[in-house]
XYZ file of C-alpha atoms in Angstrom:
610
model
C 12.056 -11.100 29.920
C 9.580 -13.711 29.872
C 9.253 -15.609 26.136
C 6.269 -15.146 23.943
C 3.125 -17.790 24.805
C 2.214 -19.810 22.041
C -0.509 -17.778 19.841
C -2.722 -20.704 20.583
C -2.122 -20.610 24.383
C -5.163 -18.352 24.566
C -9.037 -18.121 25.023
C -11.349 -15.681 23.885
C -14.404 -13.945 25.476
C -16.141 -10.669 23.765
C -19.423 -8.707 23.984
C -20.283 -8.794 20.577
C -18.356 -5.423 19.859
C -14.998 -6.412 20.649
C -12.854 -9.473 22.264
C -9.899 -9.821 24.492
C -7.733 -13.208 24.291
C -6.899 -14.613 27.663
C -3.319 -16.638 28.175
C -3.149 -19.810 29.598
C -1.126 -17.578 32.174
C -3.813 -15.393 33.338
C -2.968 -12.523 31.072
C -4.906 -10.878 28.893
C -2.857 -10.248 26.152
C -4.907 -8.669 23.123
C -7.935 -6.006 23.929
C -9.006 -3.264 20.889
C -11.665 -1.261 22.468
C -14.525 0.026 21.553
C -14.798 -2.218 18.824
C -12.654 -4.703 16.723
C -10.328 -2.459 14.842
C -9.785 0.270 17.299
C -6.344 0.835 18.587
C -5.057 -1.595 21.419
C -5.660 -1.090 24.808
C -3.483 -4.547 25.663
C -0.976 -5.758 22.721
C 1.534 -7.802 24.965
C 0.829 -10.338 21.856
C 2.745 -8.028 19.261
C 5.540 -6.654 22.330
C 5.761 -8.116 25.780
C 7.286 -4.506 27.197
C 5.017 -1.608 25.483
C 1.867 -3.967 23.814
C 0.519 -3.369 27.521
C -1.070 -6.759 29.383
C -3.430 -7.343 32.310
C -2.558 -10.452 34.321
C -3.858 -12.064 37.213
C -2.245 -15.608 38.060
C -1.119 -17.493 41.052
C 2.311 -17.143 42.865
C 2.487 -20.856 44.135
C 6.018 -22.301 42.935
C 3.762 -25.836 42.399
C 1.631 -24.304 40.444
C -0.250 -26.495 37.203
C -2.502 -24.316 35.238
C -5.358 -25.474 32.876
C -8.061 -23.414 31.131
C -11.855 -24.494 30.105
C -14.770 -22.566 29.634
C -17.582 -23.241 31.554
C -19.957 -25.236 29.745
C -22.147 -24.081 26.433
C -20.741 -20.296 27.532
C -18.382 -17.856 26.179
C -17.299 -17.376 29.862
C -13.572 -18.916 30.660
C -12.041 -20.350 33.538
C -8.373 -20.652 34.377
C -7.347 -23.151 36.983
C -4.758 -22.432 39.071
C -4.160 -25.999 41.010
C -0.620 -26.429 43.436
C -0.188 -28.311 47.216
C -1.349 -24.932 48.785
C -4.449 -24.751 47.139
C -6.577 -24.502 43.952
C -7.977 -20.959 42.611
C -9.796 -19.691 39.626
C -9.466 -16.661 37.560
C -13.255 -16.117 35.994
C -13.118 -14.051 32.772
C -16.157 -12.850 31.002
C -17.738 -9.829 28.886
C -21.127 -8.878 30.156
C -23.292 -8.454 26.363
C -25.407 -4.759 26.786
C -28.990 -5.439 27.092
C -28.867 -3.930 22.860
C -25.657 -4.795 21.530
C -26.738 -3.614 18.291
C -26.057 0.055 19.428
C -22.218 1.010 19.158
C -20.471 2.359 22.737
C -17.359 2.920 23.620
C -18.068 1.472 27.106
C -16.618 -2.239 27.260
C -16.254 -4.382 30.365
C -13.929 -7.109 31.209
C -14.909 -8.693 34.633
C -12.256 -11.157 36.336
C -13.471 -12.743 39.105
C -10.768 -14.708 41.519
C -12.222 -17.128 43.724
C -10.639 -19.922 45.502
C -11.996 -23.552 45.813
C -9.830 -25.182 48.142
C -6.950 -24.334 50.558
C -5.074 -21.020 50.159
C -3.837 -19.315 47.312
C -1.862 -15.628 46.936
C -2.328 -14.053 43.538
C -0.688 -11.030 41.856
C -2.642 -9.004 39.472
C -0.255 -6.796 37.196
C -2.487 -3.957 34.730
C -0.750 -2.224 32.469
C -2.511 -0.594 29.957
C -0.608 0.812 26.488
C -3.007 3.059 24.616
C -2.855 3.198 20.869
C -1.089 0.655 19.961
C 1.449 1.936 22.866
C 2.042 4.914 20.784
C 0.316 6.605 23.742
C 1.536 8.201 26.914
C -1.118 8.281 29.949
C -1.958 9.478 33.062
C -3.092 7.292 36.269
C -5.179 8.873 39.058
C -6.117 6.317 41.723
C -8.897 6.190 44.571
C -10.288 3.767 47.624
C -11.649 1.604 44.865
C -9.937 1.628 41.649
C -7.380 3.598 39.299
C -8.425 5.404 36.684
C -6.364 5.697 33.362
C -6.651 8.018 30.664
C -4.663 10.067 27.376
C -5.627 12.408 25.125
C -8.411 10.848 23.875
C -9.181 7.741 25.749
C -9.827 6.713 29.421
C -10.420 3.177 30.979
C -11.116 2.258 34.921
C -9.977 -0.776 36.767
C -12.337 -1.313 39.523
C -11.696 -3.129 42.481
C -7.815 -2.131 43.434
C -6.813 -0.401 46.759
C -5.389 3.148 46.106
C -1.565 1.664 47.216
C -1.772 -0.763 43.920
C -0.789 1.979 41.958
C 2.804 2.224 41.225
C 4.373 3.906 38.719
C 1.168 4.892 36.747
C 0.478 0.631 36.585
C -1.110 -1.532 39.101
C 0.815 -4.010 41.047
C -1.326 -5.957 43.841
C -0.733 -9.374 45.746
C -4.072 -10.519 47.607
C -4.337 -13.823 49.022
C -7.725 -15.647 48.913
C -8.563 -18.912 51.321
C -11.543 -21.339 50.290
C -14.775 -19.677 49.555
C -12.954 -16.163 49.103
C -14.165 -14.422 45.745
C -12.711 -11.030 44.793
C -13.930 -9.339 41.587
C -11.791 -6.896 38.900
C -13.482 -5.352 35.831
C -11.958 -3.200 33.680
C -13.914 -0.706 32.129
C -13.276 1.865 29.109
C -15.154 5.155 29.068
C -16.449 4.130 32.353
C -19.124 5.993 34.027
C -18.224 8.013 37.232
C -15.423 6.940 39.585
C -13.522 3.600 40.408
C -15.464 1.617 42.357
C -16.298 -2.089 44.207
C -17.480 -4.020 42.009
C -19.388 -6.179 45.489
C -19.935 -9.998 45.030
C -23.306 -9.317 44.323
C -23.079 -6.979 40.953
C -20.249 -9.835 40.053
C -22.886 -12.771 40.806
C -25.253 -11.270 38.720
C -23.258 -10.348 35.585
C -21.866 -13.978 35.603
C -25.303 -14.992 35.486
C -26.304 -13.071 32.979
C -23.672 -13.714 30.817
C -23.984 -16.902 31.118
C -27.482 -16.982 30.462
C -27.239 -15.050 27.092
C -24.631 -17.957 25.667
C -26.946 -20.626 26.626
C -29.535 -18.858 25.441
C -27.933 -18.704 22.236
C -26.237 -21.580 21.686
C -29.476 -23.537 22.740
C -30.526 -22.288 18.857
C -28.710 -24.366 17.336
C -30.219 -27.016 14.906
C -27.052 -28.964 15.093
C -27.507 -32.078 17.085
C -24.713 -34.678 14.984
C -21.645 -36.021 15.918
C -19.281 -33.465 16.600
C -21.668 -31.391 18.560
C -19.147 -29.838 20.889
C -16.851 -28.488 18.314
C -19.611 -27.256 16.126
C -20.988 -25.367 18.927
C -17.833 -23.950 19.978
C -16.812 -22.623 16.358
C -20.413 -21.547 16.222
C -19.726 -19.178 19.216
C -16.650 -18.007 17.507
C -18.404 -16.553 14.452
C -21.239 -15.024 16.910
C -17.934 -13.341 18.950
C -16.450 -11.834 15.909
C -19.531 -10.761 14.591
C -20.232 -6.793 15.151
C -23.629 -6.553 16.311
C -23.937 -3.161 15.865
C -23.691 -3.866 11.625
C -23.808 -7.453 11.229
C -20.270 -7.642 9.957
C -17.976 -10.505 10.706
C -14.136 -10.158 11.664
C -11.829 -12.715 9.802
C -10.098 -12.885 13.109
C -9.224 -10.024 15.954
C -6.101 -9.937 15.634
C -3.267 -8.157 13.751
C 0.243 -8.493 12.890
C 0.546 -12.172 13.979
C 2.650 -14.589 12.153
C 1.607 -17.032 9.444
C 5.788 -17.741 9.976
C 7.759 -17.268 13.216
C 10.292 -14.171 12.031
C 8.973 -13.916 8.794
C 7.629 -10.767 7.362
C 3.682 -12.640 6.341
C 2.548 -10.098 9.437
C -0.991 -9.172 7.636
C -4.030 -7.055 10.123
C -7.229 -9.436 9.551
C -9.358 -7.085 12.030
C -11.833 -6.255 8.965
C -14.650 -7.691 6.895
C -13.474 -9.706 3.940
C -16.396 -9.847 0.940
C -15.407 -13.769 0.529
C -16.336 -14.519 3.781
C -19.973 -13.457 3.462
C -21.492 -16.252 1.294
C -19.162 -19.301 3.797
C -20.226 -17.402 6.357
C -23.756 -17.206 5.569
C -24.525 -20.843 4.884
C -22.573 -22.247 8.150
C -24.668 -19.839 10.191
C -28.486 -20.790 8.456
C -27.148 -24.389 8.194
C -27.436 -23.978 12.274
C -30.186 -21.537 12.178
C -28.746 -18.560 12.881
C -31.170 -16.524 10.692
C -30.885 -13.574 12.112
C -26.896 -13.208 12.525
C -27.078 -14.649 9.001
C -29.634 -12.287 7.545
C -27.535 -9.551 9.406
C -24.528 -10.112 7.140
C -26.043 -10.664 4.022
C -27.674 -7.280 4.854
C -24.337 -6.036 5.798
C -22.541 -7.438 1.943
C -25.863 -6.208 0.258
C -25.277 -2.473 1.383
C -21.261 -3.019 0.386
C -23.069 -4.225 -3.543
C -25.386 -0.904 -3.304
C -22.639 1.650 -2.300
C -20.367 0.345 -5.143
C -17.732 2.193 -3.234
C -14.606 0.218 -5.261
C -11.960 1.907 -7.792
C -9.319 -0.551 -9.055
C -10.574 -3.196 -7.378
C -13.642 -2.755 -9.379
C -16.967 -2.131 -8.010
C -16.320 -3.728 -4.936
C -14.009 -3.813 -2.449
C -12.333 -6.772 -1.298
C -12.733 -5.747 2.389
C -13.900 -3.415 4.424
C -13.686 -1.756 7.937
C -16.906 -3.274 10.206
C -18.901 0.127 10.014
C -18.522 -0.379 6.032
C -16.279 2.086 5.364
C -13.260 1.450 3.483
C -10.045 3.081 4.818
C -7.262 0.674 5.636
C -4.376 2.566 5.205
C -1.299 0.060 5.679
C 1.016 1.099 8.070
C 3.960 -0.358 10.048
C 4.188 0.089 14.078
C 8.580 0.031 14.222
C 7.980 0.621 17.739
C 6.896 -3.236 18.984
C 8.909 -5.752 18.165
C 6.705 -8.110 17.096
C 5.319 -11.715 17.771
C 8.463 -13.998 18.578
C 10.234 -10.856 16.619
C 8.059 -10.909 13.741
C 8.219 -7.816 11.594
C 7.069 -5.741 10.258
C 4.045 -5.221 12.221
C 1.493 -4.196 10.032
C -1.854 -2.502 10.686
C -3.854 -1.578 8.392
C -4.200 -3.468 4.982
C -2.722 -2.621 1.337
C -4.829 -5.602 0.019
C -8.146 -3.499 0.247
C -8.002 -2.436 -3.611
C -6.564 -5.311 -4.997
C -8.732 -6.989 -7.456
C -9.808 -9.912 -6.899
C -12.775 -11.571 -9.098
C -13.445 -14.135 -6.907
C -15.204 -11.888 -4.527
C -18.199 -10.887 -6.919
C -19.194 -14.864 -6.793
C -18.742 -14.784 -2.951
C -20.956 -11.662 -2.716
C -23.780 -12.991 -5.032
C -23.782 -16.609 -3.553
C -24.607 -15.036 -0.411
C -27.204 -13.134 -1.187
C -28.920 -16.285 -3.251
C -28.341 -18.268 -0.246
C -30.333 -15.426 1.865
C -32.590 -15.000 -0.882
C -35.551 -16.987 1.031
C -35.157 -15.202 4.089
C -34.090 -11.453 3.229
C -34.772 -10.901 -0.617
C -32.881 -8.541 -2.631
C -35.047 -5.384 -2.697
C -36.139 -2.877 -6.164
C -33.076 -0.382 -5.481
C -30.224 -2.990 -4.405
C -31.023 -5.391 -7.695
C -30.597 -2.625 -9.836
C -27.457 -1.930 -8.591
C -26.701 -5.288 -8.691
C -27.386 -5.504 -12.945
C -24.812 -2.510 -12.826
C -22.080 -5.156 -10.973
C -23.140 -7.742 -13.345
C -22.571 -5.256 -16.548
C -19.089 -4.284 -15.302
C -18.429 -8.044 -14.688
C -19.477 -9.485 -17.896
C -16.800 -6.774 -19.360
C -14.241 -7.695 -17.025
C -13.735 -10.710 -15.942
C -11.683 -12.204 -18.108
C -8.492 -10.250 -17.096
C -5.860 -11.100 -14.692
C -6.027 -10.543 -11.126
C -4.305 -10.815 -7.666
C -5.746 -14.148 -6.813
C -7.917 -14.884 -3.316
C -4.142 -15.673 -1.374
C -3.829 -11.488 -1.559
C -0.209 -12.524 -2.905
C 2.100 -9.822 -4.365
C 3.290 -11.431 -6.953
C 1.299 -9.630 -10.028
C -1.685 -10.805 -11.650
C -2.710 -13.823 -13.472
C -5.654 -15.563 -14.977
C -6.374 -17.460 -11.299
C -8.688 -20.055 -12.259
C -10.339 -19.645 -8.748
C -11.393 -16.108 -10.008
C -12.754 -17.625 -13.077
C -14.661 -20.224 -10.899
C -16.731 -17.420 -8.617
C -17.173 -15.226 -11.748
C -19.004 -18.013 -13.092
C -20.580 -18.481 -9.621
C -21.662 -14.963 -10.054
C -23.534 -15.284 -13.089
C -24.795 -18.327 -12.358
C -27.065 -17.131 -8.976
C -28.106 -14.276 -10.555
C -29.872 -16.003 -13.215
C -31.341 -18.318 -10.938
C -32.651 -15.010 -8.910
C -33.972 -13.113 -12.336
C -35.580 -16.158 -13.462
C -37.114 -17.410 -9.468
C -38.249 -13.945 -8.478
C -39.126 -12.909 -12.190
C -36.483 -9.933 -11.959
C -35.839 -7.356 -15.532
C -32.182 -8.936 -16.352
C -30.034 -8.947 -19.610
C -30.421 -12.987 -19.207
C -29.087 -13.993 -22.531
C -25.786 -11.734 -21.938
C -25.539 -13.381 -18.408
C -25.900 -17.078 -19.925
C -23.368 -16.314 -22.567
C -20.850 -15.240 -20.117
C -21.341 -17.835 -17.723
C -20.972 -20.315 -20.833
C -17.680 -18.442 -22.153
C -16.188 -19.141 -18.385
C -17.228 -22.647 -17.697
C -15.850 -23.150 -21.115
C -12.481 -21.291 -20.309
C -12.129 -23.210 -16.943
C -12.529 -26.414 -18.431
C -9.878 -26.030 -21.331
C -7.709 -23.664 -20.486
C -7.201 -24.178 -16.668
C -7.501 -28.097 -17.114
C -3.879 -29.496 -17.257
C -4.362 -33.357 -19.649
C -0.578 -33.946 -18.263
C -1.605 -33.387 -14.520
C -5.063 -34.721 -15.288
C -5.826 -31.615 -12.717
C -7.192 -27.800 -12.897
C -4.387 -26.204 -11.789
C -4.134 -22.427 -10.317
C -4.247 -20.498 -13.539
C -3.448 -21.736 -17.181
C -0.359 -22.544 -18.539
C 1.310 -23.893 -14.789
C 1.173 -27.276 -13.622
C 1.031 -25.778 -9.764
C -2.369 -27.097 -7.973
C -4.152 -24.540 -5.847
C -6.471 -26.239 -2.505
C -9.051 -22.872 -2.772
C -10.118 -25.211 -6.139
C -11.729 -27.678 -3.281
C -14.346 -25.290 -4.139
C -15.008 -26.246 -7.282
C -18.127 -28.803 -6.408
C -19.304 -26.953 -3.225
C -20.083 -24.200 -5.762
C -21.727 -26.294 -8.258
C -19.423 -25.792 -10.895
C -18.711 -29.725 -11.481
C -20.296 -33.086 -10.201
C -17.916 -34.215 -7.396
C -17.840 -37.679 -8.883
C -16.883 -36.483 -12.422
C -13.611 -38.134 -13.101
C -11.944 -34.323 -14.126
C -12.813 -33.461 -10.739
C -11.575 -36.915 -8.433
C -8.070 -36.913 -10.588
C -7.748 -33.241 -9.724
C -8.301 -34.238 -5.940
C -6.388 -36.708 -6.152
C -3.538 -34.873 -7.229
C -4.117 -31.966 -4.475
C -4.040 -34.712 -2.066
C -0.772 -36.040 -3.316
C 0.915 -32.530 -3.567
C -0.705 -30.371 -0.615
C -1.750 -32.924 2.025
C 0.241 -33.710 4.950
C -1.445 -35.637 7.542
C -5.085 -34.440 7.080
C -3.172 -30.784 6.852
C -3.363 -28.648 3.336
C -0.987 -26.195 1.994
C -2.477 -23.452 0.016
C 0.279 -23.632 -3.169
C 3.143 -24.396 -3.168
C 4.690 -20.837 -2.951
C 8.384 -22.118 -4.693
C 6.804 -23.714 -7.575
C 4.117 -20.506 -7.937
C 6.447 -17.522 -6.459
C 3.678 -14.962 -4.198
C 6.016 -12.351 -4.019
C 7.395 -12.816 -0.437
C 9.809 -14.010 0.978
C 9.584 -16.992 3.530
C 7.055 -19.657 3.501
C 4.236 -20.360 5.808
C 2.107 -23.030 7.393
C -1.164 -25.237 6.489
C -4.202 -23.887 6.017
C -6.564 -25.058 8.013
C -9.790 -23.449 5.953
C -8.641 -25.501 3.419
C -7.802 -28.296 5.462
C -11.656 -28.592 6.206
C -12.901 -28.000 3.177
C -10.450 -31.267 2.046
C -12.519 -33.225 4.384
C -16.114 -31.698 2.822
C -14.817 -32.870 -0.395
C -13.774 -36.475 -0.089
C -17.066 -36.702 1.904
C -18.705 -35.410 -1.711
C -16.569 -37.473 -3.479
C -18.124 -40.859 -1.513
C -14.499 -41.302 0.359
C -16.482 -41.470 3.919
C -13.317 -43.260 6.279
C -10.943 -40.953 4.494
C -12.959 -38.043 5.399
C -14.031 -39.237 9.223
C -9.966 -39.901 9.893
C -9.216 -36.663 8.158
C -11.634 -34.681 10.308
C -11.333 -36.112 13.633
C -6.686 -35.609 13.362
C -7.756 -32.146 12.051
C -9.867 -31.575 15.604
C -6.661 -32.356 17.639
C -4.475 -29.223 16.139
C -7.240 -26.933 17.407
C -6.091 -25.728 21.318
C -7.408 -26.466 24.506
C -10.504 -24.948 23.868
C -11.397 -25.868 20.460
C -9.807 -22.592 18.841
C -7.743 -22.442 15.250
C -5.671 -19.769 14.143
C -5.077 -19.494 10.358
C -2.704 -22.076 9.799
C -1.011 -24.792 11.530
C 2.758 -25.513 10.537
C 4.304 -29.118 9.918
C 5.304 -29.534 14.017
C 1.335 -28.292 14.943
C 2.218 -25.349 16.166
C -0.925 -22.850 15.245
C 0.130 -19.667 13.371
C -1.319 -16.509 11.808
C -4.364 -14.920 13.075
C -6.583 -15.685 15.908
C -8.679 -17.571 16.418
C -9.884 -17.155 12.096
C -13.657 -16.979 11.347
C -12.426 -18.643 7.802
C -11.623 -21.909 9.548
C -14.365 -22.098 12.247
C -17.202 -21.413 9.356
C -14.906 -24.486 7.513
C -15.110 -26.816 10.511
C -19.051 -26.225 10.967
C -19.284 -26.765 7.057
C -17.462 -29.721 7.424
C -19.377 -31.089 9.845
C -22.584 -30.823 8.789
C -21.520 -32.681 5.394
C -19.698 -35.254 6.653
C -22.243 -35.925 9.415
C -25.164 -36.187 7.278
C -23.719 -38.270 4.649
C -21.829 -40.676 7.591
C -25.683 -41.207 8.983
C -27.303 -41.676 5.296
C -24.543 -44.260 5.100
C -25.579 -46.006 8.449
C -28.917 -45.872 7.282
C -28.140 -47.450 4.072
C -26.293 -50.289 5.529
C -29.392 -51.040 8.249
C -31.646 -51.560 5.576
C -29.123 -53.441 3.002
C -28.461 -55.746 6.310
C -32.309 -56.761 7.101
């Protein structure tokens, strides 16, 4: 049995509805179709015999493989390169003319072409529906096999009637310079397999291509890391739905933040705290309209009010806005590198968590000037506000989702204040009936709190919740949100003292989980969210060659294609989730901050030197 690929061996194409992550190997190795958090169609990531896998690679013994993605696209190319010859496996998503309108029909089209000499392939597709909970039937024909369950069916075009063995598809073709053959596999397809034809191929590549440089030619971004920027900028479009302007924390489930351990979380839904990080990294490029889409999106979350313990809101959500995530446990795979459990699902959804009520107003202030808050959604909005002015000063589960009980998490305290503080400034801009003076009080009773209570004089740091001498990194966010100056000396002896305790080689731990017990057992990796947040503030805090050298070692743990997962542990191996919308939306952030004030810097020195 063939070993698990590294979690960050892996590219990632999508159509705006869904993704599929594409080994190094030629294997497709995670596809949820129709849309994000639908059942698997391919989980070979979470169990290499019944996850289910699509593979096409090259048999040469010589074999070198590398994988790209063909420039300023979502498209991606792996290279197949030995003695005999060198082939290419094409891999793309064709986007529907109105991705905004939810099908079930997805395509994957893998083109194999060879370049020079002669190559023989083997293409092995084995689907595993529901999570491989599934059982299904295969019927093939001249051009294709045709899959199906209970409720599901899903096509692969292309295949001779003989592939099918077994009710999977086993082929070996062999392709000589010039040769292209073309695959797609299609769910809920319409009518029978058929030939996909180098022409229909030619055109969807084009197509496809021409929608991602399209796109991507949008971009306002023109600095110095223009590559990377662009590249995490077309992972927040991929895990965006179209269809309702929600955006994935990653599309993946189960995978490890520690090899074996039991941190196995589902991050296939719509967290509330990503909206407002989100929201600025994508107008900060000028994505309006993906940004506008996802305020809209969080502002319809606010009006439904849908929350019970977790107060008004919910911490996350499924990408259709509803707001069942039943946790459950799939026994059945064995999990990443025999990680388990192997959750789906998430118990987190009613947690409370204060923090998000800042996150959720931030981003609507930020969207403000585009997409203002209309009559019906402010009012509901005062109604937040009310229940937050009564509770906010309670304890909570903390933005980590730990399960270690509440406490007074100063990082909750922060974004309550957050809260408050944008919705004054939107009363008082757009001249809005508010209970102002009740708003200003509170705001004033939480600054005050954070800044006696959660400041430590024997760490000279705010720490994660008064009364522990434990630093927390999500308090990088302190100045980004405006809450202090990031030159006031509270504020540089805090990060100085994160960057003693958390900060190994440009890499930051969350907490230390020993000193500040989460309730699990294990530990886990670096974040890399907060990793690139680090850099944005010692680039606020003046500390530009810090910053620059911080950045550009953070850039070489991403993979071959400029992906992160969640976290990265000590040896730079990439864990968790992937590839995370948290720490793309961090790197553009990062960026754009450190890239500005690097050529205000420049400009500075010009004119000191003349």
């Amino acid at each position: 049995m063939e070993a698990f690929p590294e979690i960050a061996d892996h590219g990632l194409i999508g159509d705006l509805q869904t993704v599929a992550l594409v080994s190094t190997g030629g294997s497709i190795d995670w596809f949820c179709a129709p849309r994000f958090d639908s059942p698997t169609m391919f989980a070979a990531l979470l169990d290499r015999e019944k996850g289910g896998f699509f593979r096409i690679h090259a048999l040469a013994d010589d074999v070198r493989i590398r994988q790209m993605y063909f420039p300023q696209t979502a498209v991606l190319i792996t290279r197949f390169m030995s003695s005999a010859g060198v082939g290419e496996v094409i891999d793309f998503m064709p986007v529907a003319d109105e991705p905004r309108i939810a099908t079930a029909r997805r395509i994957i089209v893998r083109a194999v072409r060879v370049v020079r000499g002669e190559l023989t392939f083997r293409l092995e597709c084995r689907p595993r529906f529901d999570y491989g909970r599934s059982a299904h039937t295969a019927t093939s024909s001249d051009n294709g096999v045709l899959f199906a369950d209970d409720t599901t069916s899903a096509a692969l075009h292309g295949v001779p009637a003989d592939a099918l063995v077994d009710g999977d598809v086993d082929l070996e073709f062999t392709l000589g310079a010039g040769d292209l053959r073309i695959f797609a596999f299609e769910t809920e397809p319409r009518g029978e397999p058929r030939d996909i034809g180098r022409a229909r191929g030619n055109r969807l590549f084009r197509e496809t291509v021409a929608f991602w440089r399209d796109w991507i030619g949008r971009s306002g971004y023109s600095g110095r890391w223009r590559e990377d920027v662009e590249r995490s900028a077309m992972v927040l479009k991929l895990l965006q739905y179209a269809p309702s302007g929600a955006l994935v924390a990653a599309p993946t489930a189960a995978l490890p933040e520690q090899l074996g351990g039991v941190r196995n979380w589902d991050y296939r839904y719509t967290w509330i705290r990503d909206a407002s990080f989100s929201v600025y990294s994508l107008l900060a490029l000028g994505y309006e309209e993906e940004a506008i889409a996802f305020s809209l999106w969080t502002a319809d979350r606010v009006s439904e009010a849908v929350g019970e313990s977790s107060g008004p809101l919910k911490i996350m959500y499924r990408i259709d806005g509803s707001s069942d995530l039943e946790e459950l446990t799939l026994d059945h795979f064995e999990g990443y590198a025999g990680s388990t459990p192997v959750h789906i699902g998430n118990g987190a959804a009613d947690q409370l968590q204060l923090d998000i009520y800042g996150e959720a107003l931030d981003a609507l202030s930020i969207a403000e000037d585009h997409h203002p808050i209309g009559h019906p959604g402010w009012v509901k909005l005062v109604g937040i506000l009310d229940w937050l002015a009564d509770n906010w000063d309670q304890p909570d589960e903390g933005v980590w989702e730990t399960r270690g009980g509440r406490k007074d998490f100063t990082y909750g305290r922060i974004m309550c204040w957050v809260a408050f503080d944008r919705a004054i400034t939107i009363a008082r801009e757009r001249s809005r009936p508010a209970p102002l003076e009740r708003w200003i009080t509170t705001r004033d009773a939480i600054y005050e709190q954070v800044f006696t209570k959660s400041w430590n004089p024997e760490r000279k740091a705010f720490t994660q919740h008064p009364g522990t001498d434990v630093v927390d990194a999500i308090t990088l966010l302190m100045p980004l949100v405006g809450m202090i100056s990031p030159q006031d000396p509270m504020w540089l002896s805090t990060l100085d003292v994160i960057g003693e305790e958390l900060v190994t080689d440009s890499l930051v731990y969350r907490y230390n989980p020993s000193a500040s017990p989460d309730g699990l057992p294990g530990e886990e990796g670096t974040f890399s969210l907060c990793s690139f947040f680090y850099v944005c503030a010692l680039t606020d805090a003046g500390r530009l060659d810090e910053a620059q050298y911080a950045f550009e070692k953070m850039l070489t743990y991403g993979n071959h294609v400029g992906l992160f997962a969640e976290e990265i542990d000590p040896a730079g191996l990439q864990l968790g989730n992937f590839p995370q919308a948290f720490t793309h939306l961090a790197l553009i952030r990062a960026a754009i901050a450190l890239d500005a004030a690097l050529t205000a810097q420049s400009a500075t020195n010009r004119k000191a030197a003349r």
